[in-house]
């Protein structure tokens, strides 16, 4: 307010000097014509207009620089500032500011007694950042929880993709073995094998649908926390290798292996039985 008051005083003096210069330089005769008066007023208007415009522009730019300093400090301390432009036209508040300015600058040498008793804000030092530090710690904890959740979802998605790939390969191998053994397996055994394949397909489709839903959920989470996923990619690679080892211990793999072993035994038995009836050369 002192700075603004000083600038305002200088500009008012400049305006006064414009009128004073006009009086001293142009108002030297006793009578003037209408055209002369119009010319004098037009020149005065241009000068005063320029001075007022310059002061208004300078005031606006000065306020911008002041706000820039405050915003820079707030950004440094991770503070959120809110402004209400409508309050700038609040006549009651403007009158209070005017009264405050009038009370503060009534006398340049006399200071009110109450001014010495006004409480002042403590400087923002290391002790004043306790709330800020707590907020940072809370955000860090939330970030860790989010990373843990993303890690779990990513692992589930990786497991779904790996199981899908494994089941597809196992299904192709099973179908290939089925084609090679079709001429040697009885009709009933073939039906059993087809039923097993159908059951595997159904289980695979169900697993695929479940994992697809998990993938959609993962994509929604990954869109908001993409930078956190980059930190866990290396851990996911290790988990992927571990999953390859664990798959061989799954129930689906053991079931398929038992089915193939049983069918191979049946084929060997059929071959031995057929060999008894083949004519010798």
Short mmCIF file of C-alpha atoms in Angstrom, two decimals:
data_model
loop_
_atom_site.label_atom_id
_atom_site.label_comp_id
_atom_site.label_asym_id
_atom_site.label_seq_id
_atom_site.Cartn_x
_atom_site.Cartn_y
_atom_site.Cartn_z
CA UNK A 1 0.00 0.00 0.00
CA UNK A 2 2.90 2.35 0.65
CA UNK A 3 4.31 1.60 -2.77
CA UNK A 4 0.92 2.12 -4.48
CA UNK A 5 0.31 5.30 -2.50
CA UNK A 6 3.71 6.66 -3.52
CA UNK A 7 3.11 5.87 -7.20
CA UNK A 8 -0.36 7.44 -7.05
CA UNK A 9 1.06 10.60 -5.50
CA UNK A 10 3.67 10.90 -8.25
CA UNK A 11 1.04 10.49 -10.98
CA UNK A 12 -1.24 13.08 -9.37
CA UNK A 13 1.65 15.51 -9.25
CA UNK A 14 2.27 14.79 -12.94
CA UNK A 15 -1.35 15.57 -13.76
CA UNK A 16 -1.16 18.77 -11.71
CA UNK A 17 1.98 19.76 -13.60
CA UNK A 18 0.14 19.22 -16.90
CA UNK A 19 -2.50 21.75 -15.88
CA UNK A 20 0.13 24.11 -14.47
CA UNK A 21 2.16 23.97 -17.69
CA UNK A 22 -0.98 24.69 -19.68
CA UNK A 23 -1.75 27.73 -17.54
CA UNK A 24 1.77 29.09 -17.87
CA UNK A 25 2.25 28.37 -21.57
CA UNK A 26 -1.19 28.92 -23.13
CA UNK A 27 -3.28 31.05 -20.79
CA UNK A 28 -1.40 34.31 -21.38
CA UNK A 29 -4.18 36.22 -23.11
CA UNK A 30 -7.38 37.62 -21.60
CA UNK A 31 -9.78 36.33 -24.25
CA UNK A 32 -9.88 33.19 -26.41
CA UNK A 33 -11.99 32.06 -29.27
CA UNK A 34 -13.99 28.85 -29.24
CA UNK A 35 -11.49 27.16 -31.53
CA UNK A 36 -8.58 28.16 -29.33
CA UNK A 37 -10.31 26.87 -26.19
CA UNK A 38 -11.16 23.62 -27.99
CA UNK A 39 -7.55 23.23 -29.10
CA UNK A 40 -6.23 23.88 -25.58
CA UNK A 41 -8.65 21.37 -24.03
CA UNK A 42 -7.85 18.75 -26.69
CA UNK A 43 -4.14 19.06 -26.01
CA UNK A 44 -4.73 18.85 -22.26
CA UNK A 45 -7.00 15.82 -22.75
CA UNK A 46 -4.32 14.00 -24.75
CA UNK A 47 -1.68 14.66 -22.11
CA UNK A 48 -3.89 13.65 -19.17
CA UNK A 49 -5.17 10.59 -21.06
CA UNK A 50 -1.60 9.44 -21.71
CA UNK A 51 -0.59 9.91 -18.08
CA UNK A 52 -3.64 8.08 -16.70
CA UNK A 53 -3.33 5.24 -19.20
CA UNK A 54 0.36 4.82 -18.43
CA UNK A 55 -0.37 4.66 -14.69
CA UNK A 56 -3.19 2.13 -15.11
CA UNK A 57 -1.04 -0.11 -17.30
CA UNK A 58 1.88 0.16 -14.89
CA UNK A 59 -0.40 -0.67 -11.92
CA UNK A 60 -1.77 -3.76 -13.66
CA UNK A 61 1.70 -4.99 -14.61
CA UNK A 62 3.00 -4.32 -11.09
CA UNK A 63 0.16 -6.41 -9.63
CA UNK A 64 0.98 -9.22 -12.05
CA UNK A 65 4.61 -9.24 -10.93
CA UNK A 66 3.56 -9.24 -7.26
CA UNK A 67 1.17 -12.17 -7.82
CA UNK A 68 3.88 -13.99 -9.76
CA UNK A 69 6.18 -13.83 -6.75
CA UNK A 70 3.45 -15.17 -4.45
CA UNK A 71 2.54 -17.99 -6.86
CA UNK A 72 6.18 -18.98 -7.26
CA UNK A 73 6.59 -19.27 -3.49
CA UNK A 74 3.32 -21.21 -3.18
CA UNK A 75 4.42 -23.61 -5.91
CA UNK A 76 7.74 -24.14 -4.15
CA UNK A 77 5.92 -25.18 -0.94
CA UNK A 78 3.27 -27.22 -2.79
CA UNK A 79 0.47 -24.91 -1.66
CA UNK A 80 -2.90 -24.52 -3.38
CA UNK A 81 -4.18 -20.95 -3.67
CA UNK A 82 -7.76 -19.97 -4.50
CA UNK A 83 -8.98 -16.53 -5.60
CA UNK A 84 -12.42 -14.99 -5.97
CA UNK A 85 -12.42 -12.24 -8.62
CA UNK A 86 -15.87 -11.05 -7.52
CA UNK A 87 -14.38 -9.92 -4.19
CA UNK A 88 -12.36 -7.28 -6.08
CA UNK A 89 -15.60 -5.34 -6.61
CA UNK A 90 -16.95 -5.77 -3.09
CA UNK A 91 -17.74 -2.20 -2.05
CA UNK A 92 -17.75 -3.04 1.66
CA UNK A 93 -14.28 -4.56 1.52
CA UNK A 94 -13.00 -1.71 -0.64
CA UNK A 95 -14.27 0.79 1.93
CA UNK A 96 -12.54 -1.18 4.67
CA UNK A 97 -9.28 -1.01 2.72
CA UNK A 98 -9.75 2.72 2.26
CA UNK A 99 -10.35 3.15 6.00
CA UNK A 100 -7.30 1.05 6.76
CA UNK A 101 -5.15 3.13 4.42
CA UNK A 102 -6.50 6.32 5.91
CA UNK A 103 -5.76 5.11 9.45
CA UNK A 104 -2.29 3.85 8.57
CA UNK A 105 -1.09 6.94 6.70
CA UNK A 106 -2.82 9.68 8.67
CA UNK A 107 0.49 10.70 10.11
CA UNK A 108 3.88 9.65 8.80
CA UNK A 109 5.54 10.23 12.17
CA UNK A 110 2.82 8.99 14.53
CA UNK A 111 2.25 5.26 14.84
CA UNK A 112 -0.92 3.93 16.52
CA UNK A 113 -0.45 2.10 19.78
CA UNK A 114 -2.59 -0.80 18.56
CA UNK A 115 -0.23 -1.37 15.67
CA UNK A 116 2.47 -2.57 18.03
CA UNK A 117 0.05 -5.06 19.58
CA UNK A 118 -1.13 -6.61 16.31
CA UNK A 119 -0.15 -10.28 16.02
CA UNK A 120 2.24 -11.08 13.22
CA UNK A 121 2.66 -14.33 11.35
CA UNK A 122 5.66 -16.41 12.28
CA UNK A 123 8.20 -16.94 9.48
CA UNK A 124 7.81 -20.10 7.43
CA UNK A 125 10.86 -21.99 8.66
CA UNK A 126 11.64 -25.68 9.10
CA UNK A 127 9.28 -25.94 12.08
CA UNK A 128 6.41 -24.41 10.12
CA UNK A 129 6.50 -27.11 7.46
CA UNK A 130 5.20 -29.87 9.74
CA UNK A 131 1.77 -29.98 8.12
CA UNK A 132 3.36 -29.91 4.69
CA UNK A 133 5.66 -32.79 5.58
CA UNK A 134 2.71 -34.81 6.89
CA UNK A 135 0.82 -34.21 3.67
CA UNK A 136 3.83 -35.30 1.63
CA UNK A 137 4.17 -38.45 3.74
CA UNK A 138 0.47 -39.21 3.28
CA UNK A 139 0.77 -38.79 -0.47
CA UNK A 140 3.85 -41.02 -0.51
CA UNK A 141 1.95 -43.73 1.39
CA UNK A 142 -0.92 -43.53 -1.06
CA UNK A 143 1.56 -43.73 -3.89
CA UNK A 144 3.11 -46.88 -2.42
CA UNK A 145 -0.34 -48.45 -2.03
CA UNK A 146 -1.16 -47.57 -5.61
CA UNK A 147 2.10 -49.09 -6.84
CA UNK A 148 1.42 -52.27 -4.86
CA UNK A 149 -2.07 -52.51 -6.30
CA UNK A 150 -0.80 -51.92 -9.82
CA UNK A 151 1.86 -54.57 -9.30
CA UNK A 152 -0.78 -57.10 -8.26
CA UNK A 153 -3.00 -56.27 -11.23
CA UNK A 154 -0.07 -56.43 -13.62
CA UNK A 155 0.92 -59.84 -12.28
CA UNK A 156 -2.64 -61.08 -12.70
CA UNK A 157 -2.72 -59.79 -16.25
CA UNK A 158 0.61 -61.43 -17.02
CA UNK A 159 -0.65 -64.70 -15.53
CA UNK A 160 -3.78 -64.49 -17.67
CA UNK A 161 -1.80 -63.94 -20.85
CA UNK A 162 0.66 -66.69 -19.99
CA UNK A 163 -2.08 -69.19 -19.13
CA UNK A 164 -3.89 -68.30 -22.34
CA UNK A 165 -0.75 -68.96 -24.38
CA UNK A 166 -0.04 -72.20 -22.53
CA UNK A 167 -3.58 -73.49 -22.95
CA UNK A 168 -3.58 -72.64 -26.65
CA UNK A 169 -0.34 -74.55 -27.19
CA UNK A 170 -1.59 -77.47 -25.13
CA UNK A 171 -4.85 -77.52 -27.10
CA UNK A 172 -3.01 -77.53 -30.42
CA UNK A 173 -0.74 -80.35 -29.26
CA UNK A 174 -3.72 -82.31 -28.00
CA UNK A 175 -5.59 -81.84 -31.27
CA UNK A 176 -2.49 -82.94 -33.20
CA UNK A 177 -2.14 -86.08 -31.08
CA UNK A 178 -5.81 -86.72 -31.54
CA UNK A 179 -5.40 -86.61 -35.34
CA UNK A 180 -2.44 -89.02 -35.24
CA UNK A 181 -4.22 -91.51 -33.00
CA UNK A 182 -7.67 -91.31 -34.56
CA UNK A 183 -7.28 -94.52 -36.65
CA UNK A 184 -6.27 -96.58 -33.62
CA UNK A 185 -8.68 -95.42 -30.93
CA UNK A 186 -12.12 -96.94 -30.53
CA UNK A 187 -15.22 -94.85 -31.04
CA UNK A 188 -15.96 -94.62 -27.33
CA UNK A 189 -12.43 -93.54 -26.51
CA UNK A 190 -12.58 -90.95 -29.27
CA UNK A 191 -15.80 -89.54 -27.83
CA UNK A 192 -14.21 -89.33 -24.40
CA UNK A 193 -11.24 -87.49 -25.87
CA UNK A 194 -13.50 -85.07 -27.73
CA UNK A 195 -15.45 -84.43 -24.53
CA UNK A 196 -12.18 -83.72 -22.74
CA UNK A 197 -11.16 -81.29 -25.48
CA UNK A 198 -14.56 -79.58 -25.27
CA UNK A 199 -14.20 -79.27 -21.51
CA UNK A 200 -10.74 -77.77 -21.95
CA UNK A 201 -12.08 -75.33 -24.52
CA UNK A 202 -14.89 -74.31 -22.16
CA UNK A 203 -12.45 -73.88 -19.28
CA UNK A 204 -10.11 -71.95 -21.53
CA UNK A 205 -12.92 -69.66 -22.73
CA UNK A 206 -14.08 -69.05 -19.16
CA UNK A 207 -10.53 -68.30 -18.04
CA UNK A 208 -10.05 -66.03 -21.05
CA UNK A 209 -13.26 -64.10 -20.27
CA UNK A 210 -12.28 -63.68 -16.62
CA UNK A 211 -8.80 -62.51 -17.54
CA UNK A 212 -10.23 -60.17 -20.20
CA UNK A 213 -12.24 -58.39 -17.50
CA UNK A 214 -9.12 -58.15 -15.37
CA UNK A 215 -7.25 -56.69 -18.35
CA UNK A 216 -9.93 -54.02 -18.86
CA UNK A 217 -9.68 -53.06 -15.20
CA UNK A 218 -5.89 -53.00 -15.54
CA UNK A 219 -6.04 -50.70 -18.55
CA UNK A 220 -8.21 -48.22 -16.65
CA UNK A 221 -5.76 -48.18 -13.75
CA UNK A 222 -2.74 -48.04 -16.03
CA UNK A 223 -4.15 -44.91 -17.73
CA UNK A 224 -3.98 -42.99 -14.41
CA UNK A 225 -0.71 -44.43 -13.11
CA UNK A 226 1.36 -45.15 -16.17
CA UNK A 227 4.58 -43.78 -14.69
CA UNK A 228 4.36 -46.23 -11.73
CA UNK A 229 4.15 -49.26 -14.02
CA UNK A 230 7.51 -48.45 -15.54
CA UNK A 231 9.11 -49.07 -12.15
CA UNK A 232 7.75 -52.57 -11.79
CA UNK A 233 8.44 -53.94 -15.28
CA UNK A 234 11.71 -55.50 -14.17
CA UNK A 235 9.95 -57.31 -11.30
CA UNK A 236 7.25 -58.51 -13.67
CA UNK A 237 9.89 -60.06 -15.91
CA UNK A 238 11.17 -62.13 -13.00
CA UNK A 239 7.60 -63.09 -12.08
CA UNK A 240 7.01 -64.20 -15.67
CA UNK A 241 9.90 -66.67 -15.48
CA UNK A 242 8.60 -67.97 -12.16
CA UNK A 243 5.15 -68.49 -13.66
CA UNK A 244 6.64 -70.68 -16.43
CA UNK A 245 7.95 -73.02 -13.76
CA UNK A 246 4.71 -73.03 -11.78
CA UNK A 247 2.49 -73.81 -14.77
CA UNK A 248 3.89 -77.34 -15.03
CA UNK A 249 2.53 -77.91 -11.51
CA UNK A 250 -1.06 -76.81 -12.37
CA UNK A 251 -4.01 -79.21 -12.32
CA UNK A 252 -4.85 -78.62 -15.99
CA UNK A 253 -1.38 -79.65 -17.08
CA UNK A 254 -1.42 -82.80 -14.90
CA UNK A 255 -4.89 -83.74 -16.16
CA UNK A 256 -3.85 -83.44 -19.80
CA UNK A 257 -0.69 -85.39 -19.11
CA UNK A 258 -2.67 -88.19 -17.44
CA UNK A 259 -5.12 -88.31 -20.37
CA UNK A 260 -2.29 -88.52 -22.92
CA UNK A 261 -0.50 -91.19 -20.89
CA UNK A 262 -3.68 -93.24 -20.63
CA UNK A 263 -4.39 -92.94 -24.35
CA UNK A 264 -0.80 -93.87 -25.24
CA UNK A 265 -1.09 -96.97 -23.09
CA UNK A 266 -4.32 -97.89 -24.87
CA UNK A 267 -2.66 -97.40 -28.26
CA UNK A 268 0.27 -99.61 -27.25
CA UNK A 269 -2.17 -102.27 -26.07
CA UNK A 270 -4.10 -102.09 -29.34
CA UNK A 271 -0.89 -102.40 -31.32
CA UNK A 272 0.14 -105.50 -29.37
CA UNK A 273 -3.28 -107.03 -29.91
CA UNK A 274 -3.20 -106.24 -33.64
CA UNK A 275 0.30 -107.68 -33.95
CA UNK A 276 -1.03 -111.10 -32.88
CA UNK A 277 -3.36 -111.23 -35.87
CA UNK A 278 -0.97 -109.93 -38.51
CA UNK A 279 0.36 -112.74 -40.86
CA UNK A 280 4.02 -113.38 -40.67
CA UNK A 281 6.09 -112.73 -43.89
#
